[in-house]
mmCIF file of C-alpha atoms and ligand atoms in Angstrom:
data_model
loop_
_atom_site.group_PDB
_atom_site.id
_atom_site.type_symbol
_atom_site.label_atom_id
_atom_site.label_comp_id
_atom_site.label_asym_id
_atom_site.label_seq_id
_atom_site.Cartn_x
_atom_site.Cartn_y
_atom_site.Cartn_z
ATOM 1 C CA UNK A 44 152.809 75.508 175.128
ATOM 2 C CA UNK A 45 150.553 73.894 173.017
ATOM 3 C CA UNK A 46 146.944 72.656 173.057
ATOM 4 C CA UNK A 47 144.785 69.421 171.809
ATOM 5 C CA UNK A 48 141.796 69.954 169.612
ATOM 6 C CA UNK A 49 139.720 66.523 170.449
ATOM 7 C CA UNK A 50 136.673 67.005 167.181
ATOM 8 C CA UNK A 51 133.397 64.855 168.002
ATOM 9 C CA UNK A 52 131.840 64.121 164.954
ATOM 10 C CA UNK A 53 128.666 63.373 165.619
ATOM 11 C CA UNK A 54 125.020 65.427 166.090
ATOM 12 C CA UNK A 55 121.524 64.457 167.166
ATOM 13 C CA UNK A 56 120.722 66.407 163.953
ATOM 14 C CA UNK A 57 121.828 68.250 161.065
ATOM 15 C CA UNK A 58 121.606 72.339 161.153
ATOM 16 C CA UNK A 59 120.144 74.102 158.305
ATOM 17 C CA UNK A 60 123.781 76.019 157.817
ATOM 18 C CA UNK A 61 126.274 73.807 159.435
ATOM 19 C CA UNK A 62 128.822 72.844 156.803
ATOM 20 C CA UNK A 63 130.988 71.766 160.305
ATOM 21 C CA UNK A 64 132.103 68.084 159.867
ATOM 22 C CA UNK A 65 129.861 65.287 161.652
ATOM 23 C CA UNK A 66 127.414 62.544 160.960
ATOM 24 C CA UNK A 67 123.767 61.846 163.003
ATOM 25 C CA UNK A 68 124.985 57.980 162.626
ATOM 26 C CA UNK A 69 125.575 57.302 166.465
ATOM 27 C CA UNK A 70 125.764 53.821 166.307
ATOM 28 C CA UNK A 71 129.469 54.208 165.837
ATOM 29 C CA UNK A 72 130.733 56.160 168.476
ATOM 30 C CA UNK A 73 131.923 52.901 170.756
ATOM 31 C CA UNK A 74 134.216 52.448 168.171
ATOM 32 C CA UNK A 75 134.692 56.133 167.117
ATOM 33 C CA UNK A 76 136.155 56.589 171.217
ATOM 34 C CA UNK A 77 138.366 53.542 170.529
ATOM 35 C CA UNK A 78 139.659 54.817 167.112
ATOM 36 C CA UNK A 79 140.147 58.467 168.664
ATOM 37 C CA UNK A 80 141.940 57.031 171.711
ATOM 38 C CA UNK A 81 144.345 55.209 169.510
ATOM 39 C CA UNK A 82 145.264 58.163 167.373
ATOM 40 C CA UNK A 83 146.166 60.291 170.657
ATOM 41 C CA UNK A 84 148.505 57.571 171.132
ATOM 42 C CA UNK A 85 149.798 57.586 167.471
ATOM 43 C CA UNK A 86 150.337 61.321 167.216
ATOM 44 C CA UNK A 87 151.635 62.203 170.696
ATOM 45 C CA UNK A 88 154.946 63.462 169.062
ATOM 46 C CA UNK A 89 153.708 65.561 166.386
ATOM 47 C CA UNK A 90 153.764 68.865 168.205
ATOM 48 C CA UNK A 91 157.074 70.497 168.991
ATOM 49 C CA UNK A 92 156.328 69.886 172.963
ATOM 50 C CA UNK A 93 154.788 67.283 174.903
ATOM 51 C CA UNK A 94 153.430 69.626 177.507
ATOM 52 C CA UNK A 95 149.762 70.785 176.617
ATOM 53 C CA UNK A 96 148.026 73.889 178.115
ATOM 54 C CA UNK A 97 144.485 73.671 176.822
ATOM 55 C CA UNK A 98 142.326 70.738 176.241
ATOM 56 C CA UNK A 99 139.401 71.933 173.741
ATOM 57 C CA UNK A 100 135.844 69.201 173.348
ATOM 58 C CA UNK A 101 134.367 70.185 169.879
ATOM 59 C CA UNK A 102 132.571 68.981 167.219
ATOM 60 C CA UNK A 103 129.770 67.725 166.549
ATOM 61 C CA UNK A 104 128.922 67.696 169.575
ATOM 62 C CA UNK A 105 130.519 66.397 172.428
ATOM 63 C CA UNK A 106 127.860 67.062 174.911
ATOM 64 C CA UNK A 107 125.963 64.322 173.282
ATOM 65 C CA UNK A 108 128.641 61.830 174.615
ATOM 66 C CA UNK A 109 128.312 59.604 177.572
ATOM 67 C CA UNK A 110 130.658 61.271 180.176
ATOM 68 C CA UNK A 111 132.572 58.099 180.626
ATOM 69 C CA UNK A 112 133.458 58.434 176.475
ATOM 70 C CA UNK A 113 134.984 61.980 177.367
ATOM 71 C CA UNK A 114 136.749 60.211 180.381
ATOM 72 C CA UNK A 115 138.170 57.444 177.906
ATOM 73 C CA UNK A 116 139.661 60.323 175.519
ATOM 74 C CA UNK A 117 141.413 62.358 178.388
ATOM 75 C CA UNK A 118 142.733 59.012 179.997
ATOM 76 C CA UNK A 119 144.442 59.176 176.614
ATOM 77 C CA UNK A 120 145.427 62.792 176.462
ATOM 78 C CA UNK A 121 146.750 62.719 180.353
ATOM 79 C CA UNK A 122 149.238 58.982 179.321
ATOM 80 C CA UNK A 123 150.662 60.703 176.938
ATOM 81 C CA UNK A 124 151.405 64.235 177.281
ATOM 82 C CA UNK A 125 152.136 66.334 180.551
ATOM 83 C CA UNK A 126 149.176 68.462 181.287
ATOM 84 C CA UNK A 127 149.967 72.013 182.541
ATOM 85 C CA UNK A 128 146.120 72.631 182.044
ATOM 86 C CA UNK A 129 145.009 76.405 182.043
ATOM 87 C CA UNK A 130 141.313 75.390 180.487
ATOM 88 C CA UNK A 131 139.428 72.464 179.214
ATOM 89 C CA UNK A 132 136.354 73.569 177.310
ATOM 90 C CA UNK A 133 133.481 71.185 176.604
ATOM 91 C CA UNK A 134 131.305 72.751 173.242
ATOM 92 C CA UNK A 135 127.904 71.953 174.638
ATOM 93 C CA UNK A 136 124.385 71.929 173.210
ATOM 94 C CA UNK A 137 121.426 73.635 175.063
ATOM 95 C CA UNK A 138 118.921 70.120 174.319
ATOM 96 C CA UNK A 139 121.537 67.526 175.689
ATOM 97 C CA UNK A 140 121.899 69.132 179.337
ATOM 98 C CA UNK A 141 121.509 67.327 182.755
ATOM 99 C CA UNK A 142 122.367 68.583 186.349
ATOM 100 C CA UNK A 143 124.679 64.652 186.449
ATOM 101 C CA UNK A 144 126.338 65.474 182.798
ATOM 102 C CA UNK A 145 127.495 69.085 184.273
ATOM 103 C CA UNK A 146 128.718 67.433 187.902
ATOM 104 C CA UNK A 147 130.558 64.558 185.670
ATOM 105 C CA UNK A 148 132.086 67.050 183.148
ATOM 106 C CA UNK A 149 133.407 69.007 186.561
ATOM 107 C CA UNK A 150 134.877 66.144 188.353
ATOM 108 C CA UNK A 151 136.449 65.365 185.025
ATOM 109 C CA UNK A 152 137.858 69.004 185.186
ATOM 110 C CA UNK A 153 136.270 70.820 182.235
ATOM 111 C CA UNK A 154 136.552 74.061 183.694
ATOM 112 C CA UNK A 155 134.806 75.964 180.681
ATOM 113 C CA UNK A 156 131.607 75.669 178.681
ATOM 114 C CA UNK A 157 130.803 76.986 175.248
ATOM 115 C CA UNK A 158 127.207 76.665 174.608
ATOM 116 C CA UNK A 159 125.434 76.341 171.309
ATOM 117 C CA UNK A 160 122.905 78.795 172.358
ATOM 118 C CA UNK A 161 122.618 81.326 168.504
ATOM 119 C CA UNK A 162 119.196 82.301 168.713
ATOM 120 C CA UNK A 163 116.448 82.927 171.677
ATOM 121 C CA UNK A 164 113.620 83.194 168.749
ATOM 122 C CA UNK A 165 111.824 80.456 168.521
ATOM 123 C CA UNK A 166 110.818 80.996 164.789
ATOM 124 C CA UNK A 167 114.607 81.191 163.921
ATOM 125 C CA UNK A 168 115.475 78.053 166.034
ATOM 126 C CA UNK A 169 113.227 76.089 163.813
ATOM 127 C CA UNK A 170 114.548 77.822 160.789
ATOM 128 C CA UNK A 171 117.797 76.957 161.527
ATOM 129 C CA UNK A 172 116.452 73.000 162.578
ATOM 130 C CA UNK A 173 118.228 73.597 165.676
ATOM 131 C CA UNK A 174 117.487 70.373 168.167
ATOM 132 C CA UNK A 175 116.714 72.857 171.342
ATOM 133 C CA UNK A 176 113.865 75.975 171.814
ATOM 134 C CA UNK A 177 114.294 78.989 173.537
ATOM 135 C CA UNK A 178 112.767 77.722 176.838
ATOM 136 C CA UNK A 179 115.643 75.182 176.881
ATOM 137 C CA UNK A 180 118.415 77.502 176.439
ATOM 138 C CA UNK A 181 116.947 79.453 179.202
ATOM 139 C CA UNK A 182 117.240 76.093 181.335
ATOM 140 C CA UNK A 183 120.658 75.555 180.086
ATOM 141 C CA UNK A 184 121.818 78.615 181.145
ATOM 142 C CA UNK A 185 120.368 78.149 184.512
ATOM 143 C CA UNK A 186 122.009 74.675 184.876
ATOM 144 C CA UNK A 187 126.084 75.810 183.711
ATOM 145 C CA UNK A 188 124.989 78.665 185.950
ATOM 146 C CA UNK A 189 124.732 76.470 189.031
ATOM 147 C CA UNK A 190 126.612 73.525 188.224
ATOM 148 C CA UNK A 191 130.164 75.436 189.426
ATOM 149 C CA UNK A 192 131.986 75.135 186.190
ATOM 150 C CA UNK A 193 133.414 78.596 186.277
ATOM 151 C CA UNK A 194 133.745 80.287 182.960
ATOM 152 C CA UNK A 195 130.789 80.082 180.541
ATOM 153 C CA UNK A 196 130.988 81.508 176.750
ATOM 154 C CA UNK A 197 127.223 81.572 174.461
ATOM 155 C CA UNK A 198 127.353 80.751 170.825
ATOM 156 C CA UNK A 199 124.937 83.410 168.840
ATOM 157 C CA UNK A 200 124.293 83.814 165.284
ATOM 158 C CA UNK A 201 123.652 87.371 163.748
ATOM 159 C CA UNK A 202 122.394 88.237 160.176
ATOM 160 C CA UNK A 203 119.169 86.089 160.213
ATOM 161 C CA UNK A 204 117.604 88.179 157.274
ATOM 162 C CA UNK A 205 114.237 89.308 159.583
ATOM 163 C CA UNK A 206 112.832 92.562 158.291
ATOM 164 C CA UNK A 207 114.347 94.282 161.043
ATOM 165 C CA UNK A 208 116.757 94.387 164.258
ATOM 166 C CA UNK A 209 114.631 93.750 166.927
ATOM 167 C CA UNK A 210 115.012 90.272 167.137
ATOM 168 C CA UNK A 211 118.556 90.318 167.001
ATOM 169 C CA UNK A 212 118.480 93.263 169.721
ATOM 170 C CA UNK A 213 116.528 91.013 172.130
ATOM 171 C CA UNK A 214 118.892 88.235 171.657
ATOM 172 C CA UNK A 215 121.618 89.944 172.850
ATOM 173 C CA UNK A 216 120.185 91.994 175.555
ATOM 174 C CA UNK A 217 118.993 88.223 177.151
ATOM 175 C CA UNK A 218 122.767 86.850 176.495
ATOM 176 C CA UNK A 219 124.286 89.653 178.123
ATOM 177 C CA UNK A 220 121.692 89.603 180.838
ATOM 178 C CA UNK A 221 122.867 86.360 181.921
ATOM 179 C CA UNK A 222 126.482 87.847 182.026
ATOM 180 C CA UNK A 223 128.714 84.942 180.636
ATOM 181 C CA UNK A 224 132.483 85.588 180.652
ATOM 182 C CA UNK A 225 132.907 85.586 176.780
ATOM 183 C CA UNK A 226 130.210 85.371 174.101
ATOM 184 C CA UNK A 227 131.173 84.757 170.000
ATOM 185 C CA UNK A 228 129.028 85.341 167.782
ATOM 186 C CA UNK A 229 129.553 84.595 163.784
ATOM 187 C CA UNK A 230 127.526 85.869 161.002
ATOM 188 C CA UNK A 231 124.911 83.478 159.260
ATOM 189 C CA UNK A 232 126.461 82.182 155.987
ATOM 190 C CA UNK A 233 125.274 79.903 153.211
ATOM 191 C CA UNK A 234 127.233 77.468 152.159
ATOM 192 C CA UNK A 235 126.513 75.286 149.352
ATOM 193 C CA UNK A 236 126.414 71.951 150.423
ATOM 194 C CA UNK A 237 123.805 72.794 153.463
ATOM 195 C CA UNK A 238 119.535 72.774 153.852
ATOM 196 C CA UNK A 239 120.121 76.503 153.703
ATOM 197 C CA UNK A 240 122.614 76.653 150.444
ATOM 198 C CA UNK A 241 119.930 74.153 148.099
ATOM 199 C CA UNK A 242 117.112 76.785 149.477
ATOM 200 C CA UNK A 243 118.872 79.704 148.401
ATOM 201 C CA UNK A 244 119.866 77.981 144.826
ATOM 202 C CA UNK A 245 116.141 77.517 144.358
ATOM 203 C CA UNK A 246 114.553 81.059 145.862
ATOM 204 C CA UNK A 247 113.142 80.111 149.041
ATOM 205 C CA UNK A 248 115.753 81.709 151.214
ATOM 206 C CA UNK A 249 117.051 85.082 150.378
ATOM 207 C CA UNK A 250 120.487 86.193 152.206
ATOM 208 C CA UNK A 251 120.538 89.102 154.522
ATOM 209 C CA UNK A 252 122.112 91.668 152.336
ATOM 210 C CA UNK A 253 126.115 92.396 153.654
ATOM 211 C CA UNK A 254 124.817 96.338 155.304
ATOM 212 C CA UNK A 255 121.928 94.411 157.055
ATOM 213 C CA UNK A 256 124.626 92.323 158.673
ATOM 214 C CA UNK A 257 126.976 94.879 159.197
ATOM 215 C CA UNK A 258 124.302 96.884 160.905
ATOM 216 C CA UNK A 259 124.127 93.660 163.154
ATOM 217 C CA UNK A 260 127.537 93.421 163.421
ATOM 218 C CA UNK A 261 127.667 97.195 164.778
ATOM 219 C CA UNK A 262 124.885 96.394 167.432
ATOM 220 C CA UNK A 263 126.876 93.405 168.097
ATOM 221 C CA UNK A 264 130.100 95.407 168.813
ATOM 222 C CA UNK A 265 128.408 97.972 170.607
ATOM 223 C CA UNK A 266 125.952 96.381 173.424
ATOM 224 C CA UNK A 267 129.039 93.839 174.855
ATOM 225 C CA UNK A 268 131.265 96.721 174.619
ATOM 226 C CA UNK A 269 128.742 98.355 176.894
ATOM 227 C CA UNK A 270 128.620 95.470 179.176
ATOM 228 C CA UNK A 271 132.391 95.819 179.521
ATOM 229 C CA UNK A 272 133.206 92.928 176.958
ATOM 230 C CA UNK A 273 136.377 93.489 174.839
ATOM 231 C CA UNK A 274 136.171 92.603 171.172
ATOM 232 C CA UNK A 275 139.396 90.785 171.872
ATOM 233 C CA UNK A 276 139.189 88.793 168.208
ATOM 234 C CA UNK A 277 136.518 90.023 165.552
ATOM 235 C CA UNK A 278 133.564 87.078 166.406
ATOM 236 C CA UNK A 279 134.716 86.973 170.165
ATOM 237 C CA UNK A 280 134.176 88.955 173.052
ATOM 238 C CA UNK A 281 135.169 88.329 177.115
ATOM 239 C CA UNK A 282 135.530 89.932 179.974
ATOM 240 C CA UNK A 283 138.578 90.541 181.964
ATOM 241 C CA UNK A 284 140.179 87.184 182.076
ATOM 242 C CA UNK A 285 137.546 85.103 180.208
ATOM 243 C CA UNK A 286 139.316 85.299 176.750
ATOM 244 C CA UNK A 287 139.751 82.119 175.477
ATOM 245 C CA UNK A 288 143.015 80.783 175.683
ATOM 246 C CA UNK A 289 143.036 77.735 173.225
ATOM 247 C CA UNK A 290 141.404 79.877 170.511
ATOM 248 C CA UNK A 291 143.704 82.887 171.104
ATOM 249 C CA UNK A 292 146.889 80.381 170.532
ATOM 250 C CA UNK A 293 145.542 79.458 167.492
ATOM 251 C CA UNK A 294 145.343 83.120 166.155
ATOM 252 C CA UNK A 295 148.651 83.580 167.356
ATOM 253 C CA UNK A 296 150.268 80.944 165.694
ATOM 254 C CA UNK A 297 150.815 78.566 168.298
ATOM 255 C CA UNK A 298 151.144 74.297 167.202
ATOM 256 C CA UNK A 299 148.261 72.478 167.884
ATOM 257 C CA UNK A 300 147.080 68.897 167.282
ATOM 258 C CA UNK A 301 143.820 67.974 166.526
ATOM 259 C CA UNK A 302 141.953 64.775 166.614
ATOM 260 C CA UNK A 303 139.012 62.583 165.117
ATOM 261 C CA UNK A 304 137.866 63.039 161.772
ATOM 262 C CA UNK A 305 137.581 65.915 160.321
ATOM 263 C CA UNK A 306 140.429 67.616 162.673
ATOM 264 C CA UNK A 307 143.651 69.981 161.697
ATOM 265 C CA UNK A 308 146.739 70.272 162.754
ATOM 266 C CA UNK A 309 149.457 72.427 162.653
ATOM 267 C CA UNK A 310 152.844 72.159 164.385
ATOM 268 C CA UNK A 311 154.689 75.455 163.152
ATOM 269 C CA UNK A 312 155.464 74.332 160.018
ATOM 270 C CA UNK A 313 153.471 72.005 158.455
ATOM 271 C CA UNK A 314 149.496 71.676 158.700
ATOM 272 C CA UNK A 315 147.488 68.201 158.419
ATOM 273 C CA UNK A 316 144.386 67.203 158.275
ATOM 274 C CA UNK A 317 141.896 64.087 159.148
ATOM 275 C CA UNK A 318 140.011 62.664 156.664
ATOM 276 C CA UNK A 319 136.262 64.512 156.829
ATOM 277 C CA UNK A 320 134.415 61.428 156.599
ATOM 278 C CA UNK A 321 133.612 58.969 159.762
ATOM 279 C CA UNK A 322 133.742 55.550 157.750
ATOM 280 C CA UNK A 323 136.833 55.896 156.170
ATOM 281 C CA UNK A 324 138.442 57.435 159.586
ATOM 282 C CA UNK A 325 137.212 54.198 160.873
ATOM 283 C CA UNK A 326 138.268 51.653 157.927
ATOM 284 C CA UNK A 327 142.226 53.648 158.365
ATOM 285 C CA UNK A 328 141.820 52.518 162.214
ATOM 286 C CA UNK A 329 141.043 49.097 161.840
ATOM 287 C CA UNK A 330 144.355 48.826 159.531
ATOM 288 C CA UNK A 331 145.971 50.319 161.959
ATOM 289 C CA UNK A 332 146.575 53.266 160.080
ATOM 290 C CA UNK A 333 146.027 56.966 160.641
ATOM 291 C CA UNK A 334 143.926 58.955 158.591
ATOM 292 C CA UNK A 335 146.141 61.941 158.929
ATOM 293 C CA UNK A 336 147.570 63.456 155.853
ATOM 294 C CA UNK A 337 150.183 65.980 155.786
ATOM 295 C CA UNK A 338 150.214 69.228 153.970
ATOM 296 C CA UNK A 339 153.348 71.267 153.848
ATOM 297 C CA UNK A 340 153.416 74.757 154.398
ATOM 298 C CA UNK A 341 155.372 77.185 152.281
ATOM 299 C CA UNK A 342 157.468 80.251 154.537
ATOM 300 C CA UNK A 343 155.072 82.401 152.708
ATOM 301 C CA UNK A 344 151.555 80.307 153.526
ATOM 302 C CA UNK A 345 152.371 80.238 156.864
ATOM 303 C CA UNK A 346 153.458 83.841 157.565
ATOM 304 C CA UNK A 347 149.892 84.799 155.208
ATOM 305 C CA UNK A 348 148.296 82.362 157.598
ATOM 306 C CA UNK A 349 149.689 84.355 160.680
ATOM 307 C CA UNK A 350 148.728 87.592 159.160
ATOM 308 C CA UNK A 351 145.174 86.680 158.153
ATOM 309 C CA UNK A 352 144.423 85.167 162.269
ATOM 310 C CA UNK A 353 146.447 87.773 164.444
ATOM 311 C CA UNK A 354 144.945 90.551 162.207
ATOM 312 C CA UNK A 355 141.256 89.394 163.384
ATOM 313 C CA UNK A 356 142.557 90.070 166.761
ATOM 314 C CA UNK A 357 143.278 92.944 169.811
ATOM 315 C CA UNK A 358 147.086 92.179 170.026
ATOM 316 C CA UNK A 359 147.324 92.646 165.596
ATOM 317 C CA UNK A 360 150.141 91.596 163.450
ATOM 318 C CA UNK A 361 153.476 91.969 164.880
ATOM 319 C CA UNK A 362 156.176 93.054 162.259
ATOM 320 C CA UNK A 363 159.057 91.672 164.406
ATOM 321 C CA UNK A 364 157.367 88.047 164.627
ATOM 322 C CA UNK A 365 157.186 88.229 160.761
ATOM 323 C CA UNK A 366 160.630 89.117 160.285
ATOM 324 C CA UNK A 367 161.330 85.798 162.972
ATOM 325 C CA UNK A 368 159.719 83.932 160.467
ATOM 326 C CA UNK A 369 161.684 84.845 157.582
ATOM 327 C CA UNK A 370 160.474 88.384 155.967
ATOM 328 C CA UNK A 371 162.761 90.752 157.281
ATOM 329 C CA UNK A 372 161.541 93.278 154.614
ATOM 330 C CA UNK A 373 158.059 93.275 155.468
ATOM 331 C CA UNK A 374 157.585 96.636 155.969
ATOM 332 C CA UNK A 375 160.002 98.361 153.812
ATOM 333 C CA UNK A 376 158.161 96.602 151.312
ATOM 334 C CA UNK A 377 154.685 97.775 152.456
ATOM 335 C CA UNK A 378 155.134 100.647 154.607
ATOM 336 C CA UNK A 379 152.937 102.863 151.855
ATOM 337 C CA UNK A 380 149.972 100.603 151.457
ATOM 338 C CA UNK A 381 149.881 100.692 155.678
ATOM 339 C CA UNK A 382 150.422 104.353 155.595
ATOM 340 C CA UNK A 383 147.309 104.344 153.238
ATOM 341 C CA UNK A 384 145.167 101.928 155.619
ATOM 342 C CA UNK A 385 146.317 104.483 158.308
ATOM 343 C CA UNK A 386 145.081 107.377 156.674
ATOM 344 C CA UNK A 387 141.657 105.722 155.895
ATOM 345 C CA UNK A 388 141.383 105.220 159.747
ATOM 346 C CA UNK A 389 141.217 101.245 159.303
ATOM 347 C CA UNK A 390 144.353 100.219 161.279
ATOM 348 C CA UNK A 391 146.952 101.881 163.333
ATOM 349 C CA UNK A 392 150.847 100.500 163.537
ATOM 350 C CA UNK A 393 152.346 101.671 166.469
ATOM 351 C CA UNK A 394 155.109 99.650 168.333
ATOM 352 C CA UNK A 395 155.358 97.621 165.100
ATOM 353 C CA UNK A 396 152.269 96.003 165.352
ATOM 354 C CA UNK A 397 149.526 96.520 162.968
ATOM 355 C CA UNK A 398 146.133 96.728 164.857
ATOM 356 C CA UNK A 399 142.819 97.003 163.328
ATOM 357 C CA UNK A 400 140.160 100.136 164.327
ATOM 358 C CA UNK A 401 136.841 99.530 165.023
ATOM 359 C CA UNK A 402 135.933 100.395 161.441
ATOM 360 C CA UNK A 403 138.695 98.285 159.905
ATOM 361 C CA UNK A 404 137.499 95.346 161.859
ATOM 362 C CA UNK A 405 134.621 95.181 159.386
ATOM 363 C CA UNK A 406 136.558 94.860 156.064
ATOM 364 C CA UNK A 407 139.031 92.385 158.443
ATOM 365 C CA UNK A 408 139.943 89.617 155.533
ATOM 366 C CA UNK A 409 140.023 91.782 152.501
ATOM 367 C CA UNK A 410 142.926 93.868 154.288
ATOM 368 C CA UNK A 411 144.852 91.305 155.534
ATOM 369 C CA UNK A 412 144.921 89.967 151.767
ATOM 370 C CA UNK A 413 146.106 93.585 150.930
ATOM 371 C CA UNK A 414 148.795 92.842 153.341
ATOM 372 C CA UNK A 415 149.518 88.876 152.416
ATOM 373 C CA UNK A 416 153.124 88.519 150.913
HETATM 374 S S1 SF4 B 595 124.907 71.037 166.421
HETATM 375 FE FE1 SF4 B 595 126.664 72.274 165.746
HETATM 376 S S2 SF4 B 595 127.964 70.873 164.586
HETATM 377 FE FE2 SF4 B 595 125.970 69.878 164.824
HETATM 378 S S3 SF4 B 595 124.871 70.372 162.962
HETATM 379 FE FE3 SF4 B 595 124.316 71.928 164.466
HETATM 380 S S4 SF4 B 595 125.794 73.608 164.176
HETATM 381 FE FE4 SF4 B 595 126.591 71.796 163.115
#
């Protein structure tokens, strides 16, 4: 089964290191819903089935919506595909939430929240130009707590270049205080076009350096592990049950279709993509014509593609879905560079899957590229 990626492009503000796509021009999101509606309706047979099993909110940030705008796009999702619905997440930011938002998103059956939460440190929050402070997180977290919506995941950022741990310490002993099902946390990284990228290019920001974030990393890795959270993909951790479904069937592979500007698709075989830009998503709309472009995939892109996501995760690479999708030689042809990786103590292939160790989960991408066809 497959799921619907629904992108919001729009944010109160722009982060210092958010290179994600979305614009602080809200006067367009009446039309934006109307646009986004009509490309559900465009696209419903793009993916191989037409029943979906997860419903994903992101952006952006769809919290910042109206709830009747959410209701709009899921009218559109539920006419035209069957819903066998196993979780509908909402990506939520601490600033935008009200006891009636959380009871509207419920009724509307959003059964799971992730919430933009990265830092508890004031100082950082600022640095980062993050629209909430630490006192509302803290209230946000109280409010999901109570508001029934079952199954709660916290954003958190790692690698802030501070002159020592501390910080980063505290921030996860308060996350994991509040015991949410799954937390995912990414590193902080620079890109170029972002606040944080110019600052770098002209000295006033100096990156962490990469065994100050692995250190972080580490602590990362092992205080949820000690609160019984399973690194079940490199940046995400859940308890029992909590892992997230629509972002585990991406790492595995699975079609998905994704919507609004700025959204990708894939539907086994080919990926495609929405123009990043909100104007020209809606100038395509208004002459009636998608945005979407297509991008074929080679055999060998998408069976590199498969190997770089399942890699990054607890169930690994399996040799027999490989050889499914064409390479039946796989491992003849690299049984000795695995048999190295084994030796080093960075993966393990047992049951022809190739699994990452905890140490090999570090130096996750540059393997898989050892391993890309
Ligand atoms: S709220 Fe999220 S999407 Fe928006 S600018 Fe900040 S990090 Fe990027």
């Amino acid at each position: 089964l497959s799921g619907i990626y629904v992108h919001i492009p729009y944010c109160k503000q722009a982060c210092n290191y958010c290179d994600f796509h979305f614009s602080t021009k809200l006067i367009t999101i009446p039309e934006m819903i109307q646009a986004m509606t009509w490309e559900i309706d465009q696209r419903k047979n793009f993916l191989p089935t037409s029943t979906l099993e997860t419903v994903y909110f992101g952006g952006g940030t769809p919290s910042l919506l109206n709830p009747s705008s959410i209701e709009l796009l899921l009218n559109s999702v539920q006419t035209n595909f069957k819903l066998d619905l196993k979780e509908f997440t909402l990506e939520i930011n601490p600033d935008d939430l009200t006891q009636e938002k959380l009871s509207d998103w419920k009724s509307l059956g959003v059964n799971r929240l992730s919430i933009g939460i990265q830092s508890f440190q004031d100082d950082i929050l600022k640095f980062y130009n993050r629209a909430h402070n630490s006192s509302q997180a803290i209230k946000a977290l109280d409010l999901a707590r109570n508001s029934g919506i079952k199954k709660l995941s916290l954003d958190l950022i790692y690698g802030f270049p501070y002159k020592n741990h501390d910080l980063w310490l505290d921030d996860l002993k308060k996350s994991i205080a509040f015991d949410p099902g799954h937390i995912s946390s990414y590193c902080l990284t620079v890109e170029p076009k972002t606040v944080l990228g110019n600052q770098l290019k002209h000295g006033k920001f100096i990156e962490a350096s990469e065994e100050f974030a692995a250190e972080q990393f580490e602590m990362l890795q092992e205080e949820t592990s000690k609160a019984g959270y399973v690194q079940y993909e490199i940046s995400n951790f859940g308890k029992e049950n909590d892992f997230a479904i629509h972002n585990s069937n991406y790492w595995k592979g699975t079609p998905y279709l994704g919507i609004g500007p700025g959204a990708h698709s894939f539907d086994g075989k080919n990926r495609g993509s929405n123009y990043s830009n909100n104007n020209l998503y809606l100038k395509s709309y208004r002459n009636n014509q998608l945005s979407f472009q297509i991008e074929p995939l080679s055999e060998k892109d998408v069976i590199n593609e498969y190997i770089l996501t399942s890699l990054r995760t607890i169930w690994g690479t399996s040799v027999n879905r490989i050889a499914e999708m064409g390479m039946e030689n796989f491992i003849s042809e690299n049984y000795k560079k695995i048999q190295n990786l084994e030796k080093e103590g960075l993966l393990s292939y047992i049951d022809h899957q190739i699994i990452l160790t905890k140490k090999g989960k570090l130096l996750a991408d540059g393997i898989a590229a050892s391993l890309f066809i």
